[in-house]
Coordinates of C-alpha atoms and ligand atoms in Angstrom, one line a residue:
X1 CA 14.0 28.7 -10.3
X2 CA 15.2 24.8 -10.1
X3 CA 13.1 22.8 -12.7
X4 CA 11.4 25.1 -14.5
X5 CA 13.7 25.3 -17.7
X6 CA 13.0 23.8 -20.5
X7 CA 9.2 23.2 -21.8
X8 CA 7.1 26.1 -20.3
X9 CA 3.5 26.1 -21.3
X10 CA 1.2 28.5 -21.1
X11 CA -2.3 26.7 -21.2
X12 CA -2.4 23.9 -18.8
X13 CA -4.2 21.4 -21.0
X14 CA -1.6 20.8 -23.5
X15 CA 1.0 20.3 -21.0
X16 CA -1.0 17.5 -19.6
X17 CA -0.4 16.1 -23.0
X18 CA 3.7 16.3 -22.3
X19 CA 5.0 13.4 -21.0
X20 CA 8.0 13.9 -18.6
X21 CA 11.8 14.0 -19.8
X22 CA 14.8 13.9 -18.4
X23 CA 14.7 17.1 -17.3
X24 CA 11.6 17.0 -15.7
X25 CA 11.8 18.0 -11.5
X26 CA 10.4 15.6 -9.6
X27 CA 8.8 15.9 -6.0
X28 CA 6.4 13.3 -4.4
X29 CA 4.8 11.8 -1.5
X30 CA 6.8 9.1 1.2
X31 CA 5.0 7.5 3.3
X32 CA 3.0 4.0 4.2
X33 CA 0.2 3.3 3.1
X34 CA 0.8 5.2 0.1
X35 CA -1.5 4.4 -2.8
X36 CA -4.5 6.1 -1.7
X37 CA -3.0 9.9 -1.3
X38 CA -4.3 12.5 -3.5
X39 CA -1.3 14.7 -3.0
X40 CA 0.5 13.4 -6.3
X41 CA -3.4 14.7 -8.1
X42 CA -2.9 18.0 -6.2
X43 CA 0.8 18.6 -6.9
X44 CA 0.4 17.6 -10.8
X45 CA -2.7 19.8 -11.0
X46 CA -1.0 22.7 -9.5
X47 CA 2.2 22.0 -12.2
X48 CA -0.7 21.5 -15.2
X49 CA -2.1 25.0 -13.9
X50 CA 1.0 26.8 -13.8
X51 CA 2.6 25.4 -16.8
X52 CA 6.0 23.8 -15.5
X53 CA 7.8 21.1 -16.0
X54 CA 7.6 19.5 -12.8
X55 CA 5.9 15.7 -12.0
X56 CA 4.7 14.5 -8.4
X57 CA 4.7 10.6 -7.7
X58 CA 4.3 8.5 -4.6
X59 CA 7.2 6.3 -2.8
X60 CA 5.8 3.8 -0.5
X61 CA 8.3 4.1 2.0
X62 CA 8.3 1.9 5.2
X63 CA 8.2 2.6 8.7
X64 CA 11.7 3.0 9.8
X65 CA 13.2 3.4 6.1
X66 CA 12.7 7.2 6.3
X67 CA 16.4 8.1 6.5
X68 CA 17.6 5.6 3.6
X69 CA 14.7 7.1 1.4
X70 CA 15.7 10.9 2.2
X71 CA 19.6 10.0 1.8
X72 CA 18.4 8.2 -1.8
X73 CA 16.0 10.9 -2.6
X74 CA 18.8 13.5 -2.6
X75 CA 21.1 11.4 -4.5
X76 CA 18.8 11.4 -7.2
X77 CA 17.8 15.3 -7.5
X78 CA 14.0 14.7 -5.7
X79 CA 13.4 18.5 -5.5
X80 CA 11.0 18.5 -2.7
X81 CA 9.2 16.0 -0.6
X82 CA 5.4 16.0 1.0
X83 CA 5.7 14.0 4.0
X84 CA 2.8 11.5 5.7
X85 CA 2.2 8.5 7.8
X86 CA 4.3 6.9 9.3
X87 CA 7.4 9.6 8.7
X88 CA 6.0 13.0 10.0
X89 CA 8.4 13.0 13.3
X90 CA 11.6 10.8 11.7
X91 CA 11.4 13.8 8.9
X92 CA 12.0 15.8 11.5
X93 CA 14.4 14.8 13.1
X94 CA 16.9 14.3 9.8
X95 CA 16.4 17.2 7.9
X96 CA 19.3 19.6 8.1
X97 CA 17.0 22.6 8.9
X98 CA 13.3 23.1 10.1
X99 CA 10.9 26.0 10.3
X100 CA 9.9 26.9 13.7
X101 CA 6.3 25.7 13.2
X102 CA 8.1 22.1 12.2
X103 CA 10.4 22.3 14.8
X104 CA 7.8 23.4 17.6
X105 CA 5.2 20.7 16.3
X106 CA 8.4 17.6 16.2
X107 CA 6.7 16.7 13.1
X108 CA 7.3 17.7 9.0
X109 CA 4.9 17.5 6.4
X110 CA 7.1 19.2 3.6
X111 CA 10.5 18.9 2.9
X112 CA 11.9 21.3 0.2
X113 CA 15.7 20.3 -0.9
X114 CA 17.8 23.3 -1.0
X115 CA 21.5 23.1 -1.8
X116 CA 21.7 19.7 -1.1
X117 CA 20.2 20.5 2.4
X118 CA 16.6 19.3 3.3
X119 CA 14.3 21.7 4.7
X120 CA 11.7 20.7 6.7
X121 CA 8.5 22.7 7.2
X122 CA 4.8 21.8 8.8
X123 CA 1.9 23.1 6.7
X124 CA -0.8 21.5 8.1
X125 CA -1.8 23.5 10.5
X126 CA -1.8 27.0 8.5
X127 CA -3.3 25.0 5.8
X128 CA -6.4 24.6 7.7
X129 CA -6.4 28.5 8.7
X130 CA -6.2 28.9 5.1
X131 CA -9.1 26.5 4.3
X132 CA -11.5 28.5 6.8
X133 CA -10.5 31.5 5.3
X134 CA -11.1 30.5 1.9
X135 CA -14.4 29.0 2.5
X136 CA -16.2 29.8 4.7
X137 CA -14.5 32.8 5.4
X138 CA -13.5 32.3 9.1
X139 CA -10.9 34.0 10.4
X140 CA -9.9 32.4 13.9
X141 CA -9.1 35.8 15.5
X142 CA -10.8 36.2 18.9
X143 CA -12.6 32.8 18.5
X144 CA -12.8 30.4 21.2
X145 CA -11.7 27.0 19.9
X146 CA -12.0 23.5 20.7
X147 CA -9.9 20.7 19.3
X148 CA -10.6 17.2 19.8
X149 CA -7.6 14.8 19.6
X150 CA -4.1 15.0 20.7
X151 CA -2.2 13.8 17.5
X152 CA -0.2 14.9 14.9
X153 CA -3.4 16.9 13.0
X154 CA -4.5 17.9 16.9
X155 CA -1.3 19.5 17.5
X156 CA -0.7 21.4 14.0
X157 CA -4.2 22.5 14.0
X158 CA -4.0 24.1 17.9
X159 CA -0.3 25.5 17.4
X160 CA -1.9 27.5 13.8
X161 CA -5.6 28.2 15.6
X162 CA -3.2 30.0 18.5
X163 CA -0.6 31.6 16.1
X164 CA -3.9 32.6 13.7
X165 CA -5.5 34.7 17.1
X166 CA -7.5 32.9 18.8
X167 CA -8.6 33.8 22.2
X168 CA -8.8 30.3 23.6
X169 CA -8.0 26.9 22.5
X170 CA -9.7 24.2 24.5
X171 CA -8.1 20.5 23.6
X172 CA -10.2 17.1 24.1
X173 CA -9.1 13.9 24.5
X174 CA -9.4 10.2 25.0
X175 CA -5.5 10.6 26.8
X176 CA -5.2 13.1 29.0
X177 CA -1.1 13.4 29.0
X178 CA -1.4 13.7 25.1
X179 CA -4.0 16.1 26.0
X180 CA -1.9 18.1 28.2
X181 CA 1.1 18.0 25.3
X182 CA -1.2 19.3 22.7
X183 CA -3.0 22.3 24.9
X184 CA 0.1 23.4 25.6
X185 CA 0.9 24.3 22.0
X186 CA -1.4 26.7 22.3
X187 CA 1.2 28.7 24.8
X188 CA -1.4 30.7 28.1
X189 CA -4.2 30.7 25.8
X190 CA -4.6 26.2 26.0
X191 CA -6.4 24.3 28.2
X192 CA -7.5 21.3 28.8
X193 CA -11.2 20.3 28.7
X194 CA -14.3 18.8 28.0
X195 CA -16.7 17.9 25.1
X196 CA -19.0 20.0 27.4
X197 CA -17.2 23.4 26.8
X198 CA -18.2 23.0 22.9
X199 CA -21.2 24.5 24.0
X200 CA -18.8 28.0 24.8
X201 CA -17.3 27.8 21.5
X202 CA -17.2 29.4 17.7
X203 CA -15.0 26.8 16.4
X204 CA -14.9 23.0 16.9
X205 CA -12.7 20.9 15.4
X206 CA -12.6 17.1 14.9
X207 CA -8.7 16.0 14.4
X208 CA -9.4 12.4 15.0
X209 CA -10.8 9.3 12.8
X210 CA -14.0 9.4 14.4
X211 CA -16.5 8.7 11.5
X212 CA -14.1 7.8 9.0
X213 CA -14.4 4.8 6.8
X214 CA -12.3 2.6 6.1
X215 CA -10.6 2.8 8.7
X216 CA -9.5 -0.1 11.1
X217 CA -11.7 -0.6 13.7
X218 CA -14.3 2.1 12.1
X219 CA -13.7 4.5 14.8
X220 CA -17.6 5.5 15.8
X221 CA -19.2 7.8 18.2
X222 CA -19.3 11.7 18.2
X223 CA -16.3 13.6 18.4
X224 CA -18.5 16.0 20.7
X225 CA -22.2 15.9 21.4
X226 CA -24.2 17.5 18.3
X227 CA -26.8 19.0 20.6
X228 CA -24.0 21.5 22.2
X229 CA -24.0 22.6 18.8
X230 CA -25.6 25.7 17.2
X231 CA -26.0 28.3 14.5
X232 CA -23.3 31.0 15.7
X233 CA -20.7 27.7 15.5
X234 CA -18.6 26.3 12.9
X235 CA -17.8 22.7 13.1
X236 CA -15.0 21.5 11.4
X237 CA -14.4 17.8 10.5
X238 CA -10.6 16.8 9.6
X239 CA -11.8 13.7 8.0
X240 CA -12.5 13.8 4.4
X241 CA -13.6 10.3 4.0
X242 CA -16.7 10.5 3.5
X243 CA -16.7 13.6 2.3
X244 CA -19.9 14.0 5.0
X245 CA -19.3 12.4 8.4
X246 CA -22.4 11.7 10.4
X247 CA -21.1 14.3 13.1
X248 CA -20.7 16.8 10.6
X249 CA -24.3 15.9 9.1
X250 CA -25.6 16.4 12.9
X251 CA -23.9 19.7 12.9
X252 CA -25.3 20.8 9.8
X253 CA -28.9 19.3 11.7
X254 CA -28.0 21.6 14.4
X255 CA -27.5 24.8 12.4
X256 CA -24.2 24.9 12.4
X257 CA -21.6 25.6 9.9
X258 CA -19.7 22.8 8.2
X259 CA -16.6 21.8 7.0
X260 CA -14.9 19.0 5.7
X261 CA -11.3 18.0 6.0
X262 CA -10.5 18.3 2.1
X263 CA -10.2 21.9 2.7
X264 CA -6.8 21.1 4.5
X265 CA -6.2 19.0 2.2
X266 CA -6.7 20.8 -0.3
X267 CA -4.2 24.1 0.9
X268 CA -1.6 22.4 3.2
X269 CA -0.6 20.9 -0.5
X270 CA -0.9 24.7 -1.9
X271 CA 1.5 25.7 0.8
X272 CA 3.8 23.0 -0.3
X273 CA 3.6 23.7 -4.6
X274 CA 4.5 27.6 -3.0
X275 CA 7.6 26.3 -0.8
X276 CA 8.7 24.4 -3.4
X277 CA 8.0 26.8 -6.6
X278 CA 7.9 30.3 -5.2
X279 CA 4.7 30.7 -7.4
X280 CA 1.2 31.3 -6.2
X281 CA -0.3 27.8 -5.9
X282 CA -3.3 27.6 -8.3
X283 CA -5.9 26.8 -5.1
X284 CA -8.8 26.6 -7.3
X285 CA -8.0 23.7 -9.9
X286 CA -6.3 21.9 -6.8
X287 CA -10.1 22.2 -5.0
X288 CA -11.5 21.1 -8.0
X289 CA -9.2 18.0 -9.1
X290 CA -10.5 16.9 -5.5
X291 CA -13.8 18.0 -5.5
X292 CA -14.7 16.3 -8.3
X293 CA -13.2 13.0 -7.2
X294 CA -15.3 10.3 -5.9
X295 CA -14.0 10.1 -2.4
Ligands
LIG1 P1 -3.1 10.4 15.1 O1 -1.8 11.0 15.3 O2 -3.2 8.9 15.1 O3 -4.1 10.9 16.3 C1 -5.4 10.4 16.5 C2 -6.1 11.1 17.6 O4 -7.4 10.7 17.6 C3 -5.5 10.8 19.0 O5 -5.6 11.9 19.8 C4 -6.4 9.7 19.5 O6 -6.6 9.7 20.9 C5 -7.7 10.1 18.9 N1 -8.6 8.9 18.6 C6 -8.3 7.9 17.7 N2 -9.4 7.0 17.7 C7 -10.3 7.5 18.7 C8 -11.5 7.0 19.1 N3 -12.1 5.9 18.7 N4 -12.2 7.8 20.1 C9 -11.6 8.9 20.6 N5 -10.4 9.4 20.1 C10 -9.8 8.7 19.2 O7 -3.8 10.8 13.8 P2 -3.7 12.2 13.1 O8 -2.6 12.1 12.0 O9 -3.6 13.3 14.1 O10 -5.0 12.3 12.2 C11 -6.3 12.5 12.9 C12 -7.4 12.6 11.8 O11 -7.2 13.8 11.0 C13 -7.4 11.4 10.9 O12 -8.8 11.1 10.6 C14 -6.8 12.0 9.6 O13 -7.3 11.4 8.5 C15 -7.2 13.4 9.7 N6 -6.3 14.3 9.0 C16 -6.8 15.1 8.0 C17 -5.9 15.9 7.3 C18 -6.4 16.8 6.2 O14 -5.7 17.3 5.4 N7 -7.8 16.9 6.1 C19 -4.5 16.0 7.6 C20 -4.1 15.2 8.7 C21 -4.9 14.3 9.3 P3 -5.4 9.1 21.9 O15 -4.4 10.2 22.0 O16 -6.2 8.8 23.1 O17 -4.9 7.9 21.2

């Protein structure tokens, strides 16, 4: 495996003590804003946890520099790539390969260099099925869904509720031709709809910045009304920041069950460290270095 020659340690702790060489493989994070992503704590975590000798940094790379930033990330070894804001689509469209998911959704979150090729691959999506399972042990099969937002989370998150089972996914939106774009990820089983059919469904999902902060303009409002919600439904918030977003704590008033967006987060990255490393990501020390951040 690429990188992970050289100084292999077996307890975690004391590699964090190791400071990286020159043979040390590097990955990180392009996109812009950069400075706030966790995925450099996630990726390093998951290298302390497993012992190698890999390192993950961020590259603020500007909108429109994608292409020069791949072409100079490949020149200089980068052995694999997590991809965000505002490159998910350009990644797409110059990597040499993608995985179906990628290539369905137009977007890449993860590119993994391999022979001097990049591969691009989307794990956001099936790293939100693998958030509900871990906790609170959903499993989307034969659940009706509702997604509200058309974007790049929207989409990833109804192509992988489809692909996971589910027996309908409903999308909501402030657009309706982004709307229609999204559902139709979801292949017969999407539809457009309204904040109404919430009341019909298991699984509701906020993929937009409704109830964020920090955010410009401070998005406000409730992805869907709280009182269509219930105890037999799991509402799921894509935001992480606050970790509690006043829909979510209106769920939770409701009865529902709740769960934040640092799940994803947490095991879209996991996906990556496995892509990358072909070991088994260490999923609990990632959830804690997050979970015990101030967020
Ligand atoms: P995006 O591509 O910009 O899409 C945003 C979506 O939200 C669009 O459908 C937009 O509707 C809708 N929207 C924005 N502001 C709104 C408002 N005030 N009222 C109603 N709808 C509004 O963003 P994205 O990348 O999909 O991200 C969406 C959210 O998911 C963000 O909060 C992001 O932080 C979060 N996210 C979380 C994770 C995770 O790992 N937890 C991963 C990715 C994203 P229009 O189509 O009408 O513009």
């Amino acid at each position: 495996m690429p990188g992970t020659a050289g100084r292999m340690k077996s307890d975690r702790h004391d590699l964090r003590s190791v400071q990286p060489s020159a043979s040390t493989t590097v990955v990180g994070v392009i996109g812009h804003p950069i400075a706030h992503s966790l995925s450099p704590l996630l990726h390093n975590t998951a290298f302390g946890a497993l012992g190698i000798d890999w390192v993950s940094v961020g590259f603020p790379v500007a909108e429109g520099q994608a292409e020069v930033a791949l072409a100079g990330a490949r020149a200089l070894g980068v052995r694999g790539l997590s991809v965000t804001m505002p490159h998910k689509e350009a990644a797409a469209a110059i990597a040499e390969e993608t995985t179906a998911i990628a290539a369905r959704l137009g977007a890449v979150n993860c590119l993994d260099s391999v022979d001097g090729r990049w591969i691009g691959d989307s794990t956001d999506g099936a790293g939100l099925v693998a958030a509900l399972a871990h906790a609170p042990g959903v499993d989307p099969v034969g659940l009706r869904c509702l997604v509200v937002g058309a974007g790049g989370a929207a989409r990833a998150v109804v192509a992988a509720l489809a692909d996971a089972g589910a027996a309908e996914v409903v999308v909501v939106n402030r657009t309706q031709r982004r709307a229609d774009v999204a559902a139709s990820l979801a292949g017969p089983i999407g539809r457009v709809g309204t904040g109404e059919d919430a009341r019909e469904c298991d699984l509701v999902v906020n993929a937009t910045p409704m109830g964020m902060a920090d955010v410009e303009g401070h998005p406000e409002g409730w992805p869907v009304d709280p009182s269509l919600l219930g105890p037999d439904q799991v509402a799921v918030d894509l935001v992480y920041h606050p970790a509690t977003t006043p829909w979510l704590a209106a769920a939770a008033d409701q009865g529902a069950t709740t769960v934040n967006g640092l799940g994803m987060l947490v095991h879209q990255a996991a996906l990556q460290i496995e892509r990358w490393t072909g070991m088994a990501a260490p999923v609990e020390d990632m959830w804690a270095a997050v979970a015990d951040r101030p967020l």
